[in-house]
Amino acid sequence: MKSAIVIGAGVGGLAASINMARAGVKVRLYERGETVGGKLREVDVGGHKVLAGPSVFTMRWVFDELFDGKLADYVTLAPVDPLCRHFFPDGSHLDLFTDEARSSQAIAAFSGQRDADGYRRYRKHAAKIFDVVRGPFMENAVPSIFDFMSPRALWQMTQIDGMRTLWRALEDFFVDPRLRQLFARYATYNGSSPYHAPATLAVIAHVENAYGIFAVEGGIVRLAEALRRRAEELGVVITCNADVEEIVVEPTGGPLATALRARGVRVNGAVDWADCVIANCDVADAFGRLLPAAPPAQKLLRKYEAEELSLSAYVLIAVAAPAPMALLHHNVFFSRDYRREFEELVVERRTPDDPTVYVCAESPEKYFILTNAPPLDAKGGAIDWSVESPRCRARIEEVLARHGWTLAPTATHEIAPPDVAARFPSSKGAIYGLASNSRMAAFKRPANTMPGIGALYFCGGSVHPGAGLPMVCLSARIATKMALQLEHGVG
Ligand SMILES: Cc1cc2nc3c(=O)[nH]c(=O)nc-3n(C[C@H](O)[C@H](O)[C@H](O)COP(=O)(O)OP(=O)(O)OC[C@H]3O[C@@H](n4cnc5c(N)ncnc54)[C@H](O)[C@@H]3O)c2cc1C
């Protein structure tokens, strides 16, 4: 393997480029946007740079590895503790900490010893699930049906709490409905509903609670710049404003007459050849727009389109006077009826009347405010976002006003599902690929390779093992490991 082309400079594409370059492969990375980072980006609002994508940065060891342990030479990180302040409709609030004892104390004072004990049990439970899924699932290719045949795998399946929903599991650990709501919210970190997703998603709370959240000095977007610098130092050639139009495939000439192999990409009208192609764009775009004439891709596209998409978001970025209450970096203002909220989002596919509102206070005047929203799929019919966006904003203002905060911004910027859809082609605004709203969902996520097309690999939030900054790096690790095992999947 001498050369590789990476399509897309999201965090996964940058991580894949770094991994390949570290192995001595010459990498050319094409990005359709003006700069790198993909969803990890910031916008200019009233002269202030404010984050416009991810804000929670966990599992830092995954990034340390990309920088050979020298991440601190590229960005300055500081642990965020307390982790998050949770505001409830009854006026109460609760902070969680990385330190289990501090969180237990806070929970005991908030809702009694029984729930504090429940919290300790839940942490143990979630840690056990994480230990089971980390190696075989998060750090390796999608397990095949044969992988489930061994006694060890069957035992593992009994350990991951995959048969009941996250909400149902939380009922066994917490008496206070506010705590159930708090821990249920972690399902939304991959765009899913706690009333439908399996309790295995407890691992999301685990990584945040046990390993902490980190703040990046100067803003989380510095992380994308650090990845770019690292990639370029390793010799990766990054070209922005370069929209890849096609993945060029040719017959392998091997014994299987139908087998194809990726040979390069068509970009800006010319073909660039390489030994392998790694796609970091939304997988639906790779299957559809970039491989229109390849039967294996069309088959996978039909399968993908039959599955449920993850949630999108309505985001209001506001420059405003400081909030009247003390905020932390991460804050959540919960809705009155959580079940109803997800009924609206997932079943009725409409924006909730009373949303849960997440506020990242980057500074006392820069606010990234997010509510969940349905993606642009056919399930709920078309939403007229020119009407819906002002409604979403009004509902955010209502929720905050309930807590005595009249948001009077001097400058704003909105991101609605159609904006996400336009920026990430074929995503339909879904931020995290497919939803995890069923027991088998994790196994339905597209793999990092494609049967029938060799030398083509996938990384990013729409493929295995899933979305979120650390997960897309793990997906890049899996994809590049397969690519470096040479000729994987070529018939
Ligand atoms: C509002 C929001 C909040 C979020 N909050 C969090 C959070 O707090 N914590 C967390 O961990 N995660 C969060 N996420 C999710 C996280 O941002 C994503 O999972 C992750 O950044 C996706 O990375 P990726 O590798 O899939 O690439 P993406 O970010 O999807 O980037 C793909 C890149 O490919 C480029 N591209 C696409 N097609 C082509 C083409 N044909 N040619 C060239 N280039 C192409 C795109 O322009 C883009 O730059 C959030 C996401 C959003 C949108």
Coordinates of C-alpha atoms and ligand atoms in Angstrom, one line a residue:
M1 CA 0.0 0.0 0.0
K2 CA 1.7 3.2 -1.2
S3 CA -1.1 5.7 -1.6
A4 CA -4.5 6.5 -0.2
I5 CA -7.2 9.1 -0.9
V6 CA -9.4 10.2 2.0
I7 CA -12.8 11.9 1.1
G8 CA -13.8 14.4 3.7
A9 CA -11.8 16.2 6.5
G10 CA -14.2 15.6 9.3
V11 CA -12.5 14.3 12.5
G12 CA -12.8 10.8 11.2
G13 CA -11.2 11.7 7.9
L14 CA -8.3 13.5 9.6
A15 CA -7.8 10.6 12.0
A16 CA -7.7 8.1 9.1
S17 CA -5.2 10.3 7.2
I18 CA -3.0 10.5 10.3
N19 CA -3.1 6.7 10.8
M20 CA -2.3 6.0 7.2
A21 CA 0.5 8.6 7.0
R22 CA 2.0 7.1 10.2
A23 CA 2.2 3.8 8.4
G24 CA 4.2 5.4 5.6
V25 CA 1.3 5.7 3.1
K26 CA 1.2 8.9 1.0
V27 CA -2.2 10.4 1.7
R28 CA -4.2 13.0 -0.3
L29 CA -7.3 14.3 1.6
Y30 CA -10.1 16.1 -0.3
E31 CA -12.5 18.3 1.6
R32 CA -15.5 20.0 -0.1
G33 CA -15.7 22.7 2.6
E34 CA -13.5 25.7 3.0
T35 CA -11.7 24.2 6.0
V36 CA -11.2 21.0 7.9
G37 CA -13.2 19.7 10.9
G38 CA -16.6 18.9 9.3
K39 CA -19.2 19.1 12.1
L40 CA -16.5 20.3 14.5
R41 CA -16.7 23.9 13.5
E42 CA -17.4 27.4 14.7
V43 CA -19.2 30.4 13.3
D44 CA -18.8 34.1 13.5
V45 CA -21.7 35.6 15.5
G46 CA -21.6 39.4 16.0
G47 CA -17.9 39.4 15.8
H48 CA -17.5 36.4 18.2
K49 CA -16.3 33.0 17.2
V50 CA -18.7 30.5 18.8
L51 CA -18.8 26.7 18.5
A52 CA -21.4 25.4 16.1
G53 CA -21.0 21.6 16.6
P54 CA -19.7 19.3 19.3
S55 CA -19.1 20.7 22.7
V56 CA -18.6 17.6 24.9
F57 CA -15.1 16.1 24.5
T58 CA -14.7 12.8 26.2
M59 CA -12.4 9.7 25.9
R60 CA -9.4 11.8 25.4
W61 CA -7.1 8.8 25.3
V62 CA -8.4 8.1 21.8
F63 CA -7.0 11.5 20.7
D64 CA -3.8 11.1 22.7
E65 CA -3.1 8.0 20.6
L66 CA -3.4 10.0 17.4
F67 CA -0.8 12.3 18.6
D68 CA 1.5 9.6 19.9
G69 CA 0.9 10.8 23.5
K70 CA 1.8 14.4 22.6
L71 CA -1.7 15.9 22.3
A72 CA -0.7 18.5 24.9
D73 CA 1.9 19.9 22.5
Y74 CA -0.9 20.8 20.1
V75 CA -3.8 21.9 22.4
T76 CA -4.2 22.9 26.0
L77 CA -6.8 20.8 27.7
A78 CA -8.4 21.2 31.2
P79 CA -10.8 18.8 32.9
V80 CA -14.4 20.2 33.2
D81 CA -15.6 19.6 36.7
P82 CA -18.4 19.7 37.7
L83 CA -19.4 17.9 34.5
C84 CA -22.8 19.4 33.9
R85 CA -25.5 21.4 35.7
H86 CA -29.0 20.0 35.3
F87 CA -32.0 22.3 35.8
F88 CA -35.5 20.7 36.3
P89 CA -38.9 22.2 35.7
D90 CA -39.6 22.3 39.4
G91 CA -36.8 24.8 40.0
S92 CA -34.3 22.2 41.4
H93 CA -30.9 21.6 40.0
L94 CA -28.2 19.0 40.3
D95 CA -24.5 18.9 39.3
L96 CA -22.6 15.8 38.4
F97 CA -18.9 15.3 39.0
T98 CA -16.2 13.0 37.7
D99 CA -15.6 11.9 41.2
E100 CA -18.1 9.2 42.1
A101 CA -18.2 10.2 45.8
R102 CA -19.0 13.8 45.1
S103 CA -21.8 12.9 42.7
S104 CA -23.2 10.4 45.2
Q105 CA -23.2 13.1 47.9
A106 CA -24.9 15.6 45.5
I107 CA -27.5 13.0 44.6
A108 CA -28.1 12.0 48.3
A109 CA -28.8 15.7 49.1
F110 CA -31.0 16.0 45.9
S111 CA -33.2 13.0 46.2
G112 CA -32.1 10.8 49.1
Q113 CA -29.7 8.0 49.9
R114 CA -31.6 5.4 48.0
D115 CA -30.9 7.2 44.7
A116 CA -27.3 7.8 45.7
D117 CA -26.9 4.1 46.2
G118 CA -28.7 3.6 42.9
Y119 CA -26.1 5.9 41.2
R120 CA -23.2 3.9 42.6
R121 CA -24.9 0.7 41.3
Y122 CA -25.5 2.3 37.9
R123 CA -21.9 3.3 37.6
K124 CA -20.8 -0.2 38.3
H125 CA -23.3 -1.6 35.8
A126 CA -22.4 0.9 33.1
A127 CA -18.6 0.2 33.7
K128 CA -19.2 -3.5 33.3
I129 CA -21.0 -3.0 30.0
F130 CA -18.2 -0.7 28.7
D131 CA -15.6 -3.3 29.6
V132 CA -17.5 -5.9 27.5
V133 CA -18.3 -3.7 24.5
R134 CA -15.0 -1.8 24.3
G135 CA -12.8 -4.3 22.7
P136 CA -15.0 -6.5 20.6
F137 CA -17.4 -3.8 19.4
M138 CA -16.0 -0.3 19.7
E139 CA -12.5 -1.1 18.7
N140 CA -13.1 -3.8 16.1
A141 CA -15.0 -4.4 12.9
V142 CA -18.8 -5.0 13.1
P143 CA -19.1 -8.5 14.5
S144 CA -20.4 -11.0 12.1
I145 CA -23.1 -13.6 12.9
F146 CA -20.3 -16.2 13.2
D147 CA -18.7 -14.1 15.9
F148 CA -21.8 -14.6 18.0
M149 CA -21.5 -18.4 17.9
S150 CA -18.7 -18.8 20.5
P151 CA -19.7 -19.4 24.1
R152 CA -17.7 -16.3 25.1
A153 CA -19.7 -14.1 22.7
L154 CA -23.0 -15.5 23.9
W155 CA -21.9 -14.8 27.4
Q156 CA -21.0 -11.3 26.4
M157 CA -24.4 -10.7 24.9
T158 CA -26.0 -11.5 28.3
Q159 CA -23.8 -8.8 30.0
I160 CA -24.6 -5.8 27.9
D161 CA -28.2 -5.2 29.0
G162 CA -29.3 -5.1 25.4
M163 CA -32.7 -6.6 25.8
R164 CA -34.5 -3.8 27.6
T165 CA -34.6 -0.1 26.9
L166 CA -32.4 2.4 28.6
W167 CA -35.5 3.9 30.3
R168 CA -36.6 0.6 31.6
A169 CA -33.1 -0.1 33.1
L170 CA -33.0 3.3 34.7
E171 CA -36.3 2.5 36.6
D172 CA -34.3 -0.2 38.4
F173 CA -31.6 2.2 39.6
F174 CA -33.4 5.4 40.4
V175 CA -36.6 6.2 42.2
D176 CA -36.6 9.9 41.5
P177 CA -38.0 10.6 38.0
R178 CA -35.6 13.5 37.6
L179 CA -32.6 11.2 37.9
R180 CA -34.1 8.8 35.3
Q181 CA -34.6 11.8 33.0
L182 CA -31.0 12.9 33.6
F183 CA -29.4 9.6 32.8
A184 CA -31.8 8.9 30.0
R185 CA -30.6 12.0 28.1
Y186 CA -27.3 10.3 27.3
A187 CA -29.2 8.3 24.6
T188 CA -29.5 11.6 22.7
Y189 CA -25.6 11.8 22.4
N190 CA -26.1 9.5 19.4
G191 CA -29.4 10.8 18.3
S192 CA -31.6 8.1 19.9
S193 CA -34.5 7.9 22.2
P194 CA -34.1 6.4 25.7
Y195 CA -37.5 4.9 25.4
H196 CA -36.5 2.9 22.4
A197 CA -32.7 2.5 22.5
P198 CA -31.2 -0.5 24.5
A199 CA -29.8 0.0 28.0
T200 CA -26.4 -0.8 26.5
L201 CA -26.2 3.0 25.9
A202 CA -25.4 3.3 29.6
V203 CA -21.8 3.3 28.3
I204 CA -22.2 6.9 27.1
A205 CA -22.9 8.1 30.7
H206 CA -20.0 5.9 31.8
V207 CA -17.3 7.4 29.6
E208 CA -18.4 10.9 30.6
N209 CA -18.8 10.2 34.3
A210 CA -15.8 8.0 34.8
Y211 CA -13.3 9.5 32.4
G212 CA -14.4 13.1 32.4
I213 CA -15.0 15.9 29.9
F214 CA -12.2 18.2 28.7
A215 CA -12.3 21.8 27.6
V216 CA -9.9 22.9 24.9
E217 CA -8.3 26.3 25.5
G218 CA -9.5 28.7 22.8
G219 CA -12.5 26.5 21.9
I220 CA -13.0 22.9 20.9
V221 CA -12.4 23.8 17.2
R222 CA -8.7 24.0 18.0
L223 CA -8.9 20.2 18.1
A224 CA -9.6 20.1 14.4
E225 CA -6.8 22.5 13.7
A226 CA -4.5 20.3 15.8
L227 CA -5.5 17.3 13.8
R228 CA -4.8 19.2 10.6
R229 CA -1.4 20.2 11.8
R230 CA -0.5 16.7 12.9
A231 CA -1.7 15.3 9.5
E232 CA 0.3 17.9 7.5
E233 CA 3.4 17.2 9.6
L234 CA 3.1 13.6 8.6
G235 CA 3.0 14.6 5.0
V236 CA -0.8 14.4 4.3
V237 CA -1.7 16.7 1.4
I238 CA -5.0 18.4 2.3
T239 CA -7.0 20.1 -0.5
C240 CA -10.1 22.1 0.6
N241 CA -12.9 23.3 -1.7
A242 CA -12.6 20.0 -3.4
D243 CA -15.9 18.2 -3.8
V244 CA -15.3 14.6 -4.7
E245 CA -17.8 13.7 -7.5
E246 CA -17.3 10.0 -7.8
I247 CA -15.4 7.0 -6.4
V248 CA -13.8 5.4 -9.4
V249 CA -14.1 1.6 -9.4
E250 CA -12.9 -1.0 -11.9
P251 CA -13.3 -4.8 -12.1
T252 CA -10.6 -6.5 -10.2
G253 CA -10.0 -9.0 -13.0
G254 CA -10.0 -11.7 -10.3
P255 CA -12.0 -15.0 -10.4
L256 CA -15.2 -13.2 -9.2
A257 CA -16.5 -11.5 -12.4
T258 CA -18.6 -9.0 -10.5
A259 CA -15.9 -8.0 -8.0
L260 CA -14.9 -4.3 -8.1
R261 CA -12.0 -2.4 -6.6
A262 CA -11.7 1.3 -5.8
R263 CA -9.0 2.9 -7.9
G264 CA -9.3 6.6 -7.1
V265 CA -11.7 9.5 -7.1
R266 CA -13.0 12.0 -9.6
V267 CA -12.5 15.5 -8.2
N268 CA -12.8 18.8 -9.9
G269 CA -13.3 16.9 -13.2
A270 CA -10.1 14.9 -13.1
V271 CA -9.3 11.4 -11.8
D272 CA -6.8 11.0 -9.0
W273 CA -5.6 7.4 -8.6
A274 CA -4.6 5.7 -5.4
D275 CA -4.2 2.2 -3.9
C276 CA -7.2 2.7 -1.7
V277 CA -10.0 5.1 -0.9
I278 CA -11.3 6.0 2.6
A279 CA -14.7 7.7 2.6
N280 CA -15.4 10.0 5.6
C281 CA -18.5 11.6 4.0
D282 CA -22.0 10.5 5.1
V283 CA -22.2 6.8 4.1
A284 CA -25.5 7.4 2.2
D285 CA -23.7 9.9 0.0
A286 CA -20.9 7.4 -0.8
F287 CA -23.4 4.6 -1.6
G288 CA -25.6 6.9 -3.7
R289 CA -24.0 10.0 -5.2
L290 CA -20.4 8.8 -5.4
L291 CA -21.0 5.2 -6.5
P292 CA -24.1 5.5 -8.7
A293 CA -23.2 2.7 -11.1
A294 CA -21.9 0.1 -8.6
P295 CA -24.5 -2.5 -7.8
P296 CA -23.1 -3.4 -4.3
A297 CA -23.4 0.2 -3.3
Q298 CA -27.0 0.5 -4.6
K299 CA -28.0 -2.6 -2.6
L300 CA -26.5 -1.2 0.6
L301 CA -28.2 2.2 -0.1
R302 CA -31.6 0.6 -0.3
K303 CA -30.9 -1.3 3.0
Y304 CA -29.7 1.9 4.7
E305 CA -32.7 3.9 3.5
A306 CA -35.1 1.4 5.0
E307 CA -33.7 2.0 8.5
E308 CA -34.5 4.8 11.0
L309 CA -32.3 7.9 11.0
S310 CA -31.0 9.5 14.1
L311 CA -32.1 12.8 15.4
S312 CA -31.1 16.2 14.0
A313 CA -31.0 19.5 16.0
Y314 CA -32.3 23.0 16.1
V315 CA -29.4 25.1 17.4
L316 CA -29.5 28.7 18.4
I317 CA -26.2 30.4 18.9
A318 CA -26.5 33.6 20.8
V319 CA -24.3 36.4 22.0
A320 CA -26.2 37.8 25.0
A321 CA -25.8 39.3 28.4
P322 CA -24.8 36.9 31.2
A323 CA -27.5 34.6 32.4
P324 CA -29.1 35.5 35.8
M325 CA -28.3 32.1 37.3
A326 CA -24.9 30.6 37.8
L327 CA -24.1 28.4 34.7
L328 CA -21.4 25.8 34.2
H329 CA -19.8 25.1 30.8
H330 CA -22.4 22.4 30.2
N331 CA -26.0 22.9 31.3
V332 CA -29.3 21.2 30.6
F333 CA -32.8 22.5 31.2
F334 CA -35.1 19.6 31.2
S335 CA -38.6 19.4 29.7
R336 CA -41.7 18.7 31.8
D337 CA -42.7 15.5 30.0
Y338 CA -39.7 13.5 28.7
R339 CA -41.7 10.6 27.3
R340 CA -43.9 13.0 25.3
E341 CA -40.8 14.8 24.0
F342 CA -39.5 11.6 22.4
E343 CA -42.9 10.6 21.3
E344 CA -43.0 13.8 19.3
L345 CA -39.4 13.5 18.0
V346 CA -39.2 9.8 17.2
V347 CA -42.8 8.6 16.6
E348 CA -44.6 11.7 15.3
R349 CA -41.4 13.2 13.8
R350 CA -42.1 16.7 14.8
T351 CA -40.4 19.2 17.0
P352 CA -41.4 18.9 20.7
D353 CA -43.8 21.5 22.2
D354 CA -41.7 21.5 25.4
P355 CA -38.1 20.7 24.5
T356 CA -35.2 19.8 26.7
V357 CA -32.6 22.6 26.2
Y358 CA -28.9 22.1 26.3
V359 CA -26.8 25.2 26.8
C360 CA -23.0 25.3 26.4
A361 CA -21.8 28.6 28.0
E362 CA -18.5 29.1 26.2
S363 CA -18.2 32.3 28.1
P364 CA -20.7 34.5 30.0
E365 CA -21.8 36.0 26.7
K366 CA -21.4 33.2 24.1
Y367 CA -24.1 30.5 24.2
F368 CA -24.6 27.4 22.1
I369 CA -28.1 26.3 22.7
L370 CA -29.4 23.0 21.3
T371 CA -32.7 21.2 21.2
N372 CA -33.3 17.8 19.5
A373 CA -35.2 17.9 16.2
P374 CA -36.4 15.3 13.7
P375 CA -34.3 14.7 10.6
L376 CA -35.7 15.4 7.1
D377 CA -37.0 11.9 6.5
A378 CA -40.3 10.9 5.1
K379 CA -41.7 9.5 8.4
G380 CA -43.4 12.6 9.5
G381 CA -44.0 14.4 6.2
A382 CA -42.3 17.6 5.3
I383 CA -41.8 20.2 8.0
D384 CA -41.7 23.8 6.8
W385 CA -38.6 25.0 8.5
S386 CA -39.2 28.6 7.7
V387 CA -42.2 28.4 10.0
E388 CA -40.7 25.9 12.4
S389 CA -37.4 27.6 13.2
P390 CA -39.0 30.7 14.8
R391 CA -41.2 28.3 16.8
C392 CA -38.2 26.4 18.0
R393 CA -36.5 29.6 19.1
A394 CA -39.6 30.8 20.9
R395 CA -39.8 27.4 22.8
I396 CA -36.2 27.7 23.8
E397 CA -36.9 31.2 25.1
E398 CA -39.9 29.9 27.0
V399 CA -38.0 27.1 28.7
L400 CA -35.2 29.5 29.8
A401 CA -37.8 32.1 30.9
R402 CA -39.3 29.5 33.2
H403 CA -36.0 29.6 35.1
G404 CA -35.9 33.4 35.1
W405 CA -33.6 33.8 32.2
T406 CA -34.8 36.2 29.5
L407 CA -32.5 35.6 26.6
A408 CA -32.1 39.0 24.9
P409 CA -29.4 38.3 22.4
T410 CA -27.4 41.0 20.6
A411 CA -26.5 38.6 17.8
T412 CA -27.7 35.1 16.8
H413 CA -27.1 32.4 14.3
E414 CA -29.5 29.5 13.7
I415 CA -28.8 25.9 12.5
A416 CA -31.8 23.9 11.6
P417 CA -32.0 20.4 10.1
P418 CA -32.1 21.7 6.5
D419 CA -28.7 23.5 7.2
V420 CA -27.2 20.2 8.4
A421 CA -28.6 18.4 5.4
A422 CA -27.1 20.9 3.0
R423 CA -23.7 20.9 4.7
F424 CA -23.5 17.0 4.8
P425 CA -25.0 15.7 1.6
S426 CA -27.4 12.8 1.8
S427 CA -27.5 13.0 5.6
K428 CA -31.1 14.3 5.5
G429 CA -30.0 16.4 8.5
A430 CA -29.4 13.3 10.7
I431 CA -26.4 14.1 12.8
Y432 CA -25.4 10.6 13.9
G433 CA -26.3 8.4 10.9
L434 CA -28.8 5.7 11.8
A435 CA -30.6 5.8 15.2
S436 CA -30.0 3.2 17.9
N437 CA -33.7 2.8 18.6
S438 CA -33.8 -1.0 18.6
R439 CA -32.0 -4.0 20.0
M440 CA -30.3 -4.8 16.8
A441 CA -29.6 -1.2 15.6
A442 CA -25.9 -1.3 16.5
F443 CA -25.4 -4.3 14.2
K444 CA -27.3 -2.5 11.3
R445 CA -24.9 0.4 11.2
P446 CA -22.9 0.2 7.9
A447 CA -19.6 -1.5 8.2
N448 CA -16.1 0.0 7.5
T449 CA -15.8 -2.0 4.2
M450 CA -18.2 -2.9 1.5
P451 CA -18.8 -6.4 0.2
G452 CA -18.1 -6.5 -3.6
I453 CA -15.9 -3.4 -3.7
G454 CA -12.3 -3.8 -2.5
A455 CA -9.9 -1.2 -1.4
L456 CA -12.8 1.0 -0.3
Y457 CA -13.2 1.8 3.4
F458 CA -15.5 4.0 5.5
C459 CA -15.0 6.0 8.6
G460 CA -17.1 8.6 10.4
G461 CA -20.3 9.0 12.4
S462 CA -22.6 7.2 9.9
V463 CA -20.7 3.9 10.0
H464 CA -19.5 1.5 12.7
P465 CA -18.9 1.9 15.6
G466 CA -20.9 5.2 15.7
A467 CA -20.9 9.0 16.0
G468 CA -19.3 11.4 18.4
L469 CA -15.7 12.7 18.4
P470 CA -14.0 9.7 20.0
M471 CA -16.2 7.2 18.2
V472 CA -15.3 8.5 14.7
C473 CA -11.6 8.3 15.6
L474 CA -12.2 4.7 16.6
S475 CA -14.0 4.1 13.2
A476 CA -11.0 5.6 11.5
R477 CA -8.7 3.3 13.4
I478 CA -10.8 0.3 12.4
A479 CA -11.0 1.4 8.7
T480 CA -7.3 2.1 8.4
K481 CA -6.3 -1.1 10.2
M482 CA -8.4 -3.0 7.5
A483 CA -6.8 -0.9 4.7
L484 CA -3.3 -1.6 6.0
Q485 CA -4.1 -5.3 6.1
L486 CA -3.9 -4.8 2.3
E487 CA -6.3 -5.9 -0.4
H488 CA -9.0 -6.6 2.2
G489 CA -12.3 -7.6 0.5
V490 CA -10.9 -7.6 -3.0
G491 CA -12.4 -10.6 -4.9
Ligands
LIG1 C1 -24.8 20.3 16.6 C2 -23.9 19.1 16.9 C3 -23.5 18.8 18.2 C4 -22.7 17.7 18.5 N1 -22.3 17.5 19.8 C5 -21.4 16.6 20.0 C6 -20.7 16.5 21.3 O1 -21.0 17.3 22.2 N2 -19.7 15.6 21.5 C7 -19.4 14.7 20.5 O2 -18.5 13.9 20.7 N3 -20.0 14.7 19.3 C8 -21.0 15.6 19.0 N4 -21.5 15.7 17.8 C9 -21.2 14.7 16.8 C10 -19.8 14.9 16.2 O3 -19.7 16.2 15.8 C11 -19.7 14.0 14.9 O4 -20.1 12.7 15.2 C12 -18.3 14.0 14.3 O5 -17.7 15.3 14.4 C13 -18.5 13.5 12.9 O6 -17.2 13.3 12.4 P1 -17.1 12.6 11.0 O7 -15.7 12.0 10.9 O8 -18.2 11.7 10.8 O9 -17.1 13.7 9.9 P2 -18.1 14.9 9.6 O10 -18.0 15.9 10.6 O11 -19.4 14.4 9.2 O12 -17.4 15.5 8.3 C14 -17.4 14.9 7.0 C15 -16.6 15.8 6.1 O13 -16.7 15.2 4.8 C16 -16.8 16.3 3.9 N5 -17.4 15.8 2.6 C17 -18.6 15.2 2.5 N6 -18.8 14.8 1.2 C18 -17.6 15.1 0.5 C19 -17.2 15.0 -0.8 N7 -17.9 14.4 -1.7 N8 -15.9 15.5 -1.1 C20 -15.2 16.1 -0.2 N9 -15.5 16.2 1.1 C21 -16.7 15.8 1.5 C22 -17.7 17.3 4.6 O14 -17.7 18.6 4.1 C23 -17.2 17.2 6.0 O15 -16.2 18.1 6.3 C24 -22.3 16.9 17.4 C25 -22.7 17.1 16.1 C26 -23.4 18.3 15.9 C27 -23.8 18.6 14.4

